[in-house]
mmCIF file of C-alpha atoms in Angstrom:
data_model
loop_
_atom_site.group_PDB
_atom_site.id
_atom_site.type_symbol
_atom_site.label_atom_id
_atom_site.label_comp_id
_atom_site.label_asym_id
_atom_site.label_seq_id
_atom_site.Cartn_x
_atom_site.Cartn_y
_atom_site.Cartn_z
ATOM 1 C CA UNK A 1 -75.241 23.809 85.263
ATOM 2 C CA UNK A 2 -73.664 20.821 84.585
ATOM 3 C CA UNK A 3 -71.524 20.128 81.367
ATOM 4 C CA UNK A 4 -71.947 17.263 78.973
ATOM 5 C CA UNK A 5 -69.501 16.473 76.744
ATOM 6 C CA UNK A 6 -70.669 15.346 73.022
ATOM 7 C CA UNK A 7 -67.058 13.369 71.420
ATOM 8 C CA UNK A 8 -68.007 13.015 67.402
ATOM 9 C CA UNK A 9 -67.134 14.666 64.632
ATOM 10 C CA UNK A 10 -69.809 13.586 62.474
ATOM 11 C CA UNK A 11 -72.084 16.439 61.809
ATOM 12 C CA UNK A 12 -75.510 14.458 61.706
ATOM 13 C CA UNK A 13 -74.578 13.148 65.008
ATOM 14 C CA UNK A 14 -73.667 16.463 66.614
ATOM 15 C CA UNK A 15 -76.641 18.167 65.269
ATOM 16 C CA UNK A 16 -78.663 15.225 66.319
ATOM 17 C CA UNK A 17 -77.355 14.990 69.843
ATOM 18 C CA UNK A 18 -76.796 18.578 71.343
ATOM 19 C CA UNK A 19 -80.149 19.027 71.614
ATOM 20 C CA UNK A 20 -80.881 16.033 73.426
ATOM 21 C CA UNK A 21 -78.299 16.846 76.053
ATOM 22 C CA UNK A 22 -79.403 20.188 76.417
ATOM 23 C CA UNK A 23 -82.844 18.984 77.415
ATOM 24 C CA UNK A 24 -80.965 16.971 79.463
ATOM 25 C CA UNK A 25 -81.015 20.062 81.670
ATOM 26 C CA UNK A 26 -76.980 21.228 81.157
ATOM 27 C CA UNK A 27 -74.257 23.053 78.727
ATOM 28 C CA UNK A 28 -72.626 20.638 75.667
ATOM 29 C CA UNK A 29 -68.889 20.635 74.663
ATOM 30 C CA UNK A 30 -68.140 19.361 72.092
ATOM 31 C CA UNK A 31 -64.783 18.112 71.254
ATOM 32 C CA UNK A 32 -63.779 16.744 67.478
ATOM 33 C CA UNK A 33 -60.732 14.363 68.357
ATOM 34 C CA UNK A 34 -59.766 11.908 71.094
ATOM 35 C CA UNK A 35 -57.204 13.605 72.503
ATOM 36 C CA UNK A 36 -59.310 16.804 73.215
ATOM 37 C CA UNK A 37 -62.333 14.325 74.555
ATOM 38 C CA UNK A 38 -59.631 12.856 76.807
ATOM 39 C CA UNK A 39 -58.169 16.232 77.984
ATOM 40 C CA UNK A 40 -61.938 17.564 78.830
ATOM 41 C CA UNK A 41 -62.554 14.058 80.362
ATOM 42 C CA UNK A 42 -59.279 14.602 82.710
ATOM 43 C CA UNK A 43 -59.651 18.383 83.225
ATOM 44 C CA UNK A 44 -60.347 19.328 86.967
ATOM 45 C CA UNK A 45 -63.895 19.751 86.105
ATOM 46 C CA UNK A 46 -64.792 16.934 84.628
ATOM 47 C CA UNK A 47 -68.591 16.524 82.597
ATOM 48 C CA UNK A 48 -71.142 15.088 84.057
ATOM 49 C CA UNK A 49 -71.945 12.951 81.042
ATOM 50 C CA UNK A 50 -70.030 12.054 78.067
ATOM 51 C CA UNK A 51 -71.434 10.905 75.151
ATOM 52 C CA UNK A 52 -68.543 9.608 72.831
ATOM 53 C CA UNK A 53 -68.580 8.223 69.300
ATOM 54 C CA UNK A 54 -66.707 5.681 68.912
ATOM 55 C CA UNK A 55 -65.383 6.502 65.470
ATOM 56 C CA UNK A 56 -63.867 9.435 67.109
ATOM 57 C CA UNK A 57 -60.431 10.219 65.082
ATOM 58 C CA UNK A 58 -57.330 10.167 67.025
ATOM 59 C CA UNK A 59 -57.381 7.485 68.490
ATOM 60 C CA UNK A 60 -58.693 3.678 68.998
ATOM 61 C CA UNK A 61 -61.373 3.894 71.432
ATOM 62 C CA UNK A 62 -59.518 0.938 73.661
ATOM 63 C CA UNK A 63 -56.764 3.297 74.222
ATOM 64 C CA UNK A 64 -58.831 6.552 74.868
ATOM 65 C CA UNK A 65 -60.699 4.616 77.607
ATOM 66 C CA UNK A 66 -57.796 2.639 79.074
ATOM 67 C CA UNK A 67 -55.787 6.551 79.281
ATOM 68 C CA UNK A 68 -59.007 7.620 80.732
ATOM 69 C CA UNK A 69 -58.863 5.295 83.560
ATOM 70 C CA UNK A 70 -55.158 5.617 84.393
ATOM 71 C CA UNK A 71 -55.521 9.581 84.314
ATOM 72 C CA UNK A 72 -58.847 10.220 85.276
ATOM 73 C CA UNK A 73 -57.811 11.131 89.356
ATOM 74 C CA UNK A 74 -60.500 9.369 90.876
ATOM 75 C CA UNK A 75 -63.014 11.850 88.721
ATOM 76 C CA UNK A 76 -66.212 9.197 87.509
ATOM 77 C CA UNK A 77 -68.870 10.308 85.408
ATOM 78 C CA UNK A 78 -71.315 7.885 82.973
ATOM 79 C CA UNK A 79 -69.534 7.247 79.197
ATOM 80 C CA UNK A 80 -72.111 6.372 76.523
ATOM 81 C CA UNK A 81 -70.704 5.167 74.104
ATOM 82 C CA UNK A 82 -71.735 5.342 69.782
ATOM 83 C CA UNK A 83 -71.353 2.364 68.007
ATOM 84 C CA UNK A 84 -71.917 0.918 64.677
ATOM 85 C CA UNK A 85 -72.068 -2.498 66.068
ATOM 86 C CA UNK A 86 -72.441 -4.205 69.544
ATOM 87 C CA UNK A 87 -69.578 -6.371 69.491
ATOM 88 C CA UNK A 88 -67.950 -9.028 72.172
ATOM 89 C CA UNK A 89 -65.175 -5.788 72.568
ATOM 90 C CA UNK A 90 -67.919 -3.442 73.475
ATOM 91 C CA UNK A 91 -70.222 -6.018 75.751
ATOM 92 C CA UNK A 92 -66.922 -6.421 77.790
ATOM 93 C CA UNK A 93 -66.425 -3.115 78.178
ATOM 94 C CA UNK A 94 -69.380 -2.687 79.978
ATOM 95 C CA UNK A 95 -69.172 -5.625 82.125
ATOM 96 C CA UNK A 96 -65.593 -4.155 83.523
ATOM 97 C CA UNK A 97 -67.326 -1.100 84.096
ATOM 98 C CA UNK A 98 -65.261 0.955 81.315
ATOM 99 C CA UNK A 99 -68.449 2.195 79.642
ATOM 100 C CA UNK A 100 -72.206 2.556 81.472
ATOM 101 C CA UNK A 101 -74.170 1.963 78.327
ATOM 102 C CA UNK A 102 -73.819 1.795 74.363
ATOM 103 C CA UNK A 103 -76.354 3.616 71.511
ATOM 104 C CA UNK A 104 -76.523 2.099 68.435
ATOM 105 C CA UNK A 105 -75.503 4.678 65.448
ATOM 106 C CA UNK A 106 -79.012 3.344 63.458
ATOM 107 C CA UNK A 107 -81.158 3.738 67.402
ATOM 108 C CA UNK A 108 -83.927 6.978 67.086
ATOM 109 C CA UNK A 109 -83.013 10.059 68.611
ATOM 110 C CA UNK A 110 -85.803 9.783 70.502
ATOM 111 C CA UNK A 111 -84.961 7.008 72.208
ATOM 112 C CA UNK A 112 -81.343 8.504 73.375
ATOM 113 C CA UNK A 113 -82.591 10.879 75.952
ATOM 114 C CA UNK A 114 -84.765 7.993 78.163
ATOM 115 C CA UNK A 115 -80.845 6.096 78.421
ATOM 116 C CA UNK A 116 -78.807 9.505 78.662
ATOM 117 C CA UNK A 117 -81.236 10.300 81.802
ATOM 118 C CA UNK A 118 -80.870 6.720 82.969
ATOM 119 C CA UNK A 119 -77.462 7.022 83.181
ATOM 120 C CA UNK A 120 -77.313 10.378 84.586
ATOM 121 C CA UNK A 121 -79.943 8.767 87.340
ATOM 122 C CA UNK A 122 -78.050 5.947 87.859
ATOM 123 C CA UNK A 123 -74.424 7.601 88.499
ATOM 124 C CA UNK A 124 -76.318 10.378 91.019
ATOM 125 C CA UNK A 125 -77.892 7.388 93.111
ATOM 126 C CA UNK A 126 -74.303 5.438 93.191
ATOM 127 C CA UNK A 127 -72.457 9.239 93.803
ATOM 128 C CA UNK A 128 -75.284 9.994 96.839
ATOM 129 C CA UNK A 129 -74.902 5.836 98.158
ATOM 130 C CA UNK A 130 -71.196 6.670 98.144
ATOM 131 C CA UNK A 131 -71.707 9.421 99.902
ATOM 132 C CA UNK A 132 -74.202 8.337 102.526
ATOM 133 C CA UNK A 133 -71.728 5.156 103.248
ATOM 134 C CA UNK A 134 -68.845 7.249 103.838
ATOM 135 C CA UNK A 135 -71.005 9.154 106.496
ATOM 136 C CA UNK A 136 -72.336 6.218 107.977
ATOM 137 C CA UNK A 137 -68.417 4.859 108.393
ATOM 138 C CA UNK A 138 -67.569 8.010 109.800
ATOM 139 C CA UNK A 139 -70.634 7.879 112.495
ATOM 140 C CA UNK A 140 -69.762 4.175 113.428
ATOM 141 C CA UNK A 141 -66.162 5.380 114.590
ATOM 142 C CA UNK A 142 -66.420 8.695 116.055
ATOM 143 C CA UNK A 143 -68.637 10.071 118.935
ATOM 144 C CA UNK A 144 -71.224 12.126 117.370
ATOM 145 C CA UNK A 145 -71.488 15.033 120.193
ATOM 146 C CA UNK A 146 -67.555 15.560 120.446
ATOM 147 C CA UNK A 147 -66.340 14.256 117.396
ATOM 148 C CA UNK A 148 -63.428 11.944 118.958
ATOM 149 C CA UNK A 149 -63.296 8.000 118.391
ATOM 150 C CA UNK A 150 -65.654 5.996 120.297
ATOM 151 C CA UNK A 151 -64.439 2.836 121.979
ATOM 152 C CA UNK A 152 -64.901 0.365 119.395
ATOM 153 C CA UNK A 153 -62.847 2.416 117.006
ATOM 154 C CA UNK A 154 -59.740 2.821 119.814
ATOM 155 C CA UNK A 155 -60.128 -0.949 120.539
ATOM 156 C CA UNK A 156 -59.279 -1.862 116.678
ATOM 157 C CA UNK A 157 -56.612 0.918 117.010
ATOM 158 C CA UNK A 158 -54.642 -0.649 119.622
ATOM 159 C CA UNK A 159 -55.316 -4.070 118.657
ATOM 160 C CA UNK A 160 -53.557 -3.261 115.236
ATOM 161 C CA UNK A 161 -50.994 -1.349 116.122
ATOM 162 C CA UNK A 162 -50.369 -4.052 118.846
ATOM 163 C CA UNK A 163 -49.869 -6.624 116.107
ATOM 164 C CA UNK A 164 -47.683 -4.425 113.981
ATOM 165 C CA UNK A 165 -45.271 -4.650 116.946
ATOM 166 C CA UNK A 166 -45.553 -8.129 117.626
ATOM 167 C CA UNK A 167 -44.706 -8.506 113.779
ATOM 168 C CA UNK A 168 -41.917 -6.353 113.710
ATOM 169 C CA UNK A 169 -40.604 -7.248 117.315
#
C-alpha cells in the first residue's frame, strides 16, 4: 500500500483529512512538525503523496521545501499544499514546480479528494512517461536480440571521443 503523509497539527484538519487519504486507497502518517514532515519526505521510502499545511510549526514553509529539494535524492512525489491564502509566494511555487497544487483551508472536504486523486494521477502518468522514455532511449542504442550497441550508437561513440582528442591533442 502506498503511504501518504498528512503534515498539520491542527486537529480539525487531521481529522478532516485522514479519511480522505485513506479512501485514497493507502496508509496516512502523520507528522506534527516540519522537521519530522521533512525527515519522512527524505526517508528511503518516501510517500506517495504529501499533503502539508502550511502553518506547519517548525519551520517557514520556503525553507522546508527548498531543504526538500536539496535532500530529497532524486525521490519525487506530488506536495499539496494548505493554505490560508493563495498568494504571489504560493502561485510561484507552483509554477517552479516546488508544489503540484494548493487547497484552500476554507475549500469542502469534499472537494479535496477529486485534486488529491488528480495529483496522484498526474505524478503516475509523468512516473510511467519517464519510464517508457528511458526504455525507448535504451532501444534506440542497443540491439534488441543481443543487447550490444547498434551502429548509430558506436558512430556517436567514436565521433565524441574523437573530438575529445582533437581537443585535448
Amino acid at each position: 500500500l502506498p503511504t501518504f503523509l498528512l503534515a498539520s497539527n491542527e486537529p480539525t484538519l487531521l481529522s478532516a483529512a485522514e479519511p480522505i487519504l485513506l479512501a485514497l486507497g493507502g496508509r496516512v502518517e502523520v507528522v506534527l512538525s516540519a522537521q519530522a514532515a521533512l525527515a519522512s519526505m527524505t526517508a528511503v521510502n518516501a510517500p506517495a503523496l504529501a499533503l502539508v499545511d502550511a502553518n506547519l510549526p517548525g519551520m517557514p514553509m520556503g525553507q522546508l521545501l527548498a531543504a526538500l529539494r536539496a535532500e530529497a535524492n532524486g525521490a519525487r512525489f506530488p506536495i499539496v499544499l494548505i493554505s490560508d491564502t493563495i498568494g504571489e509566494g504560493w502561485t510561484n511555487r507552483l509554477t517552479e514546480g516546488a508544489i503540484d497544487d494548493l487547497i484552500l483551508r476554507g475549500a469542502e472536504f469534499a472537494d479535496w479528494q477529486p485534486r488529491l486523486g488528480l495529483a496522484l494521477r498526474t505524478y503516475s502518468l509523468e512516473h510511467e512517461f519517464e519510464t517508457l522514455r528511458a526504455a525507448s532511449a535504451q532501444n534506440a542504442q542497443r540491439d534488441s536480440l543481443t543487447g550490444v550497441y547498434n551502429r548509430e550508437a558506436l558512430l556517436a561513440m567514436l565521433f565524441r571521443e574523437t573530438d575529445r582528442v582533437q581537443r585535448s591533442n
